[in-house]
Each structure stands twice: as structure tokens, then as C-alpha cells.
mmCIF file of C-alpha atoms and ligand atoms in Angstrom:
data_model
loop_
_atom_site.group_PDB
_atom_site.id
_atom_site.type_symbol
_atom_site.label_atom_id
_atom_site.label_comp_id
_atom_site.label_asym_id
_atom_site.label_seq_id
_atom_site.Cartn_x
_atom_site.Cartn_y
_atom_site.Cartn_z
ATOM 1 C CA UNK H 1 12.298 -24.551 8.410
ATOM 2 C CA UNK H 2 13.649 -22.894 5.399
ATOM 3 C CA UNK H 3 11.160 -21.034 3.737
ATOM 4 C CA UNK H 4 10.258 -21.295 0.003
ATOM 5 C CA UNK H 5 11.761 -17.748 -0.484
ATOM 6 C CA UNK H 6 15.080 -18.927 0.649
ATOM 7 C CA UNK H 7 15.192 -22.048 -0.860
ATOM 8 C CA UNK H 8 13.997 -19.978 -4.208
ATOM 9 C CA UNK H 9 16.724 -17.676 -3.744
ATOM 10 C CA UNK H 10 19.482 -20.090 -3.532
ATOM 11 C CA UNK H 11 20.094 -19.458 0.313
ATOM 12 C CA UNK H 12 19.697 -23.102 2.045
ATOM 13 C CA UNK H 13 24.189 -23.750 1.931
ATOM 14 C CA UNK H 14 24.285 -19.965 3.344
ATOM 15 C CA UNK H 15 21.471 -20.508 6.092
ATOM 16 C CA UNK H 16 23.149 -24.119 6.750
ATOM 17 C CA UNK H 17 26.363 -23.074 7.009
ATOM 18 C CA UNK H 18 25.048 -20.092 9.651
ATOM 19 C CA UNK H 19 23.273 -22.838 11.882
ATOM 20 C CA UNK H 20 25.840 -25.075 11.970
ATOM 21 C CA UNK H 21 28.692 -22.594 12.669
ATOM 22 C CA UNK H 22 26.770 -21.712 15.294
ATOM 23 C CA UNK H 23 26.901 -24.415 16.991
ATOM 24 C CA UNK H 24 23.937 -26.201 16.526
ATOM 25 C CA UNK H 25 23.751 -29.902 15.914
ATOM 26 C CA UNK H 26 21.922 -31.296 12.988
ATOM 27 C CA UNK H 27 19.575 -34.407 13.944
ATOM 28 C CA UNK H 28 16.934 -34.878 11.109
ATOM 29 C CA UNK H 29 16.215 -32.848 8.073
ATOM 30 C CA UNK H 30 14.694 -33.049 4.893
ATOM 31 C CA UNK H 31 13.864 -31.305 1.416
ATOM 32 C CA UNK H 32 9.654 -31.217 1.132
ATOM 33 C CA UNK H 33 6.664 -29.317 0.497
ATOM 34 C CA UNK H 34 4.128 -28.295 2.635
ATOM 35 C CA UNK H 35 0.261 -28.641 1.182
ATOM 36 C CA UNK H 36 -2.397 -26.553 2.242
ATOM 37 C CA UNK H 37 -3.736 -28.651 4.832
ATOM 38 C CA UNK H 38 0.331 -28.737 6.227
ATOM 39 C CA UNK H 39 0.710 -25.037 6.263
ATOM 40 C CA UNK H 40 -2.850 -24.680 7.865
ATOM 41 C CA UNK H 41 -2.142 -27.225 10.610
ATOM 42 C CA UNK H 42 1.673 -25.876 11.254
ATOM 43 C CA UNK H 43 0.325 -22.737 11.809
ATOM 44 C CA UNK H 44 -3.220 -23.124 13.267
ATOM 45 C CA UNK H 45 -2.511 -20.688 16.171
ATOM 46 C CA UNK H 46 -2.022 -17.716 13.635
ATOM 47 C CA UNK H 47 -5.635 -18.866 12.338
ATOM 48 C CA UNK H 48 -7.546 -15.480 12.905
ATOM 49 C CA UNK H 49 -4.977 -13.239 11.944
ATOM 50 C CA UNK H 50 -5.532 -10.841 8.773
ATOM 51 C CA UNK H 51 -2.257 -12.516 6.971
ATOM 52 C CA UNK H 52 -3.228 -16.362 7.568
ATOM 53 C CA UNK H 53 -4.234 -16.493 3.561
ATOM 54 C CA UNK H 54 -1.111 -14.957 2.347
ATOM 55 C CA UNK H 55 0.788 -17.010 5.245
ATOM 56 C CA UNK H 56 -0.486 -20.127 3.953
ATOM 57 C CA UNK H 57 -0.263 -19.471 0.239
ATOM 58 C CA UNK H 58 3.676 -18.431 0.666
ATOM 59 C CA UNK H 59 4.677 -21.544 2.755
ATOM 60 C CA UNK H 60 2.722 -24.139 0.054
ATOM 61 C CA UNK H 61 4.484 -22.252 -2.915
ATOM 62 C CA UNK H 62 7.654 -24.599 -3.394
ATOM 63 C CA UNK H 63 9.698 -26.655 -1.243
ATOM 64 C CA UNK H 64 11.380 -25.955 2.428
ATOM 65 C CA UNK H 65 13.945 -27.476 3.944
ATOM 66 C CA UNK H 66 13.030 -28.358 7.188
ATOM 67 C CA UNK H 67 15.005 -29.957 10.191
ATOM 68 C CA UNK H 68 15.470 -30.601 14.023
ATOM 69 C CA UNK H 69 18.423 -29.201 15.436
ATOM 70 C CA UNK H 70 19.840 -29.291 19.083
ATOM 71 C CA UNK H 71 22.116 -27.222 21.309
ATOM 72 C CA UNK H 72 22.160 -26.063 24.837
ATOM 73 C CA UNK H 73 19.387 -23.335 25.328
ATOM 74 C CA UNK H 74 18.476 -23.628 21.300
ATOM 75 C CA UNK H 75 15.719 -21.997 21.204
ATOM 76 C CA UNK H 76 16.521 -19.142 22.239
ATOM 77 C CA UNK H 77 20.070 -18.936 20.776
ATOM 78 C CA UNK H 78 18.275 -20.112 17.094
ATOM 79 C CA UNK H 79 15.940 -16.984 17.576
ATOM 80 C CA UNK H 80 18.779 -14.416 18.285
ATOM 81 C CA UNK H 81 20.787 -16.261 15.373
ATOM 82 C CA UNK H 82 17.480 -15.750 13.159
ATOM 83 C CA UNK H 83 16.906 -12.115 14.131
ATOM 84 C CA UNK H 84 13.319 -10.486 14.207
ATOM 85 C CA UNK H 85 10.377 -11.576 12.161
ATOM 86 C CA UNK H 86 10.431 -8.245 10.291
ATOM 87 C CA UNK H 87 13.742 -8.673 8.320
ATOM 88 C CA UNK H 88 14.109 -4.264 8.327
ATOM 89 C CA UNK H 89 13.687 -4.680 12.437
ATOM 90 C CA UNK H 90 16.805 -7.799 12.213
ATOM 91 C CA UNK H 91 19.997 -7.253 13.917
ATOM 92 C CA UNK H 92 23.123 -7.456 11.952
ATOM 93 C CA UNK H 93 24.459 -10.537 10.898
ATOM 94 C CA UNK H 94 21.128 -12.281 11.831
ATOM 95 C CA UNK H 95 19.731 -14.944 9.164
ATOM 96 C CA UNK H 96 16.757 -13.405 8.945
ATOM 97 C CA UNK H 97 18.865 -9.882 7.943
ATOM 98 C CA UNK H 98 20.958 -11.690 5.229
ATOM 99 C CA UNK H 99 18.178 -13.458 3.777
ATOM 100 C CA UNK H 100 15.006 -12.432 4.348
ATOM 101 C CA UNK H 101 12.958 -10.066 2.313
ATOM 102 C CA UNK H 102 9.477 -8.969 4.005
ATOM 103 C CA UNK H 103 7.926 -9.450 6.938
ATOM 104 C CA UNK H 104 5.847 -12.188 5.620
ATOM 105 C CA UNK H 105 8.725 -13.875 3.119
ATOM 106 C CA UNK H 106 11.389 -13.878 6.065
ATOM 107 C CA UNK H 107 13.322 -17.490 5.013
ATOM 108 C CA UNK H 108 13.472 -19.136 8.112
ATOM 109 C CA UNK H 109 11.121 -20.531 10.669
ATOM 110 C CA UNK H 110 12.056 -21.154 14.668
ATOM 111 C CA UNK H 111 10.295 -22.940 17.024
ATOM 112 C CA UNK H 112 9.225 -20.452 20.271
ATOM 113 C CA UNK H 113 9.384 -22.998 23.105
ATOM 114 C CA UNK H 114 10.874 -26.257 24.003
ATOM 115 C CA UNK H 115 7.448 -27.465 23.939
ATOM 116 C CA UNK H 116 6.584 -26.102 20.594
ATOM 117 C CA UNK H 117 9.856 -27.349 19.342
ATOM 118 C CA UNK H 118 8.747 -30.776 20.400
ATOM 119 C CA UNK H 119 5.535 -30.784 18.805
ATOM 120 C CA UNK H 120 6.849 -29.220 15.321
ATOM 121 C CA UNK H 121 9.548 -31.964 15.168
ATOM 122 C CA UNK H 122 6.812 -34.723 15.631
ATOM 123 C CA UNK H 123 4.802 -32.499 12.612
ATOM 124 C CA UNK H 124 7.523 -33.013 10.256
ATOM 125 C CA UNK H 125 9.537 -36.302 11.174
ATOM 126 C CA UNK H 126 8.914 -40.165 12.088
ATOM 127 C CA UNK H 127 11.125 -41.154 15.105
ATOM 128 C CA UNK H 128 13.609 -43.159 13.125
ATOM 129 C CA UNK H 129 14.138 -39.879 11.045
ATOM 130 C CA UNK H 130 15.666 -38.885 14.125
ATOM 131 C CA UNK H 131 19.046 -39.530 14.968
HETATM 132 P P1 LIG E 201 8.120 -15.664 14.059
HETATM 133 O O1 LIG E 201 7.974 -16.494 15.306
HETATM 134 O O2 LIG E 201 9.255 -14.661 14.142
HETATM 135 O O3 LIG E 201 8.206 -16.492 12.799
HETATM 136 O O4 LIG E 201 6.811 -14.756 13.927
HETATM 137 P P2 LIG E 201 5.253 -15.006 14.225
HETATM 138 O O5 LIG E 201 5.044 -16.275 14.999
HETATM 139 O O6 LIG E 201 4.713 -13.739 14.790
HETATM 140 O O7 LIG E 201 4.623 -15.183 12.766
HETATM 141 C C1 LIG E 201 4.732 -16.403 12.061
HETATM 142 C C2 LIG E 201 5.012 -16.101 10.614
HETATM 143 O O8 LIG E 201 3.864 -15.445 10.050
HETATM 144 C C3 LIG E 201 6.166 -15.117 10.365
HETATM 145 O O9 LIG E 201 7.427 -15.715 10.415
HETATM 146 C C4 LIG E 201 5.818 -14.598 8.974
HETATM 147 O O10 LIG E 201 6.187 -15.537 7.944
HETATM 148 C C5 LIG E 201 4.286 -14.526 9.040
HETATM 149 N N1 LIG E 201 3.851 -13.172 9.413
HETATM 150 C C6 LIG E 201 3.920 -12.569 10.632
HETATM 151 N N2 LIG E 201 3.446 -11.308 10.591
HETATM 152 C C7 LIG E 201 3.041 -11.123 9.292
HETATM 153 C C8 LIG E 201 2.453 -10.020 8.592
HETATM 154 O O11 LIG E 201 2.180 -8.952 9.161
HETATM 155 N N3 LIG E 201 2.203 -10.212 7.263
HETATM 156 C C9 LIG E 201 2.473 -11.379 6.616
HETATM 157 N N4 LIG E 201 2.191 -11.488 5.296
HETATM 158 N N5 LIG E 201 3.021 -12.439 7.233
HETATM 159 C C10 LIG E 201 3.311 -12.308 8.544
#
């Protein structure tokens, strides 16, 4: 995903055009909005943690981008592109250093494990989405 505080700050060709360079192979995306219940349910696990409000009020504030993408080993290569989820801890050159404001407003969302990456796809797109 793109978060709302990229897409707000006019970053979704720059954070593309990262992705893609990379290597990384587009295979579904689209421009939406999470609601409440969205933002709850994509991020159920973080539930109990102190910032789950302010998690949940940032991602429902305007529309992501949000997309499946494929390469060998992605997710680990998408979460070195991204860089860590504290923008002031990011390497260099990392999405997430470029773009990314806070800790909580960091513009860009990566999935942790194949399975996980499996299961968020299904969240956000149909199967003939998919291509
Ligand atoms: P990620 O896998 O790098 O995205 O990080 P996590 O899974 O630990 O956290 C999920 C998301 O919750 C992060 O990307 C942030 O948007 C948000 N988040 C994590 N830690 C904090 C925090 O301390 N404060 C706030 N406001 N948001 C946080």
C-alpha cells in the first residue's frame, strides 16, 4: 500500500517509479479508501497496541494506492527497498527515507511473509483483478 500521507503529498509516480525500477512486477493495483472496519481488519494483529487509534484513523483519512507485486524473494527485497518503519532509523535511498514523515505516517506498507502477502492480496483484490 501507499499510504494516505504519500498519496497526499504527491509521492505515488515517485514510490512507483522506485518499485518498479527495482525490479518488481506489477500484477493488480488500485486507487481506494480504506473504512474503519478495513483499517481495523488489515491490521487486527496490531489490535492491543497503544497506537491502534491513531493507526486506524491515519490509514481511513484519504485514499491509498494499493497493489500486488511479484519478484524473486519480494518480500524481503520490498522491505530493504522500503527501509525501516521509523523513517529517521531508514537507510539511504530507502522509500520509506524519501517519503516518509513519522513513524506512524511512513507512506508505504509491506507485507512481512509470503503468507501474509497472500492473505493481504486476497484483502484487497478479487482473483480476476489479478493478472
Ligand atoms: P511495518 O511492518 O514496518 O509497517 O511496521 P509494524 O508492523 O511494526 O507497524 C505497522 C504500522 O503501524 C507501521 O507501518 C506504522 O504505520 C504504524 N506504527 C508502528 N509503530 C507505531 C508507533 O509507535 N506510533 C504510531 N502512531 N504508529 C505506529
Amino acid at each position: 500500500m501507499i499510504k494516505p500521507d504519500a498519496v497526499e503529498n504527491g509521492h505515488v509516480g515517485g514510490i512507483l517509479d522506485k518499485i518498479t525500477s527495482a525490479g518488481f512486477k506489477i500484477v493488480a493495483m488500485k486507487y481506494t479508501q480504506l473504512s474503519k472496519r478495513d483499517a481495523k481488519a488489515f491490521y487486527a494483529v496490531h489490535s492491543e497496541r497503544p497506537f491502534f487509534g491513531e493507526l486506524v484513523e491515519f490509514m481511513t483519512r484519504g485514499p491509498i494506492v494499493t497493489a500486488i507485486i511479484e519478484k524473486e524473494n519480494a518480500v524481503d527485497d520490498f522491505r530493504a527497498l522500503i527501509g525501516a518503519t521509523n523513517p529517521a532509523e531508514a537507510a539511504e535511498g530507502t522509500i520509506r527515507k524519501l517519503y516518509a514523515t513519522s513513524i506512524g505516517e511512513n507512506a508505504v506498507h509491506g507485507s512481512d511473509s509470503d503468507e501474509n502477502a497472500a492473505i493481504e492480496g486476497d484483502f484487497h483484490f478479487a482473483g480476476r483483478e489479478i493478472y
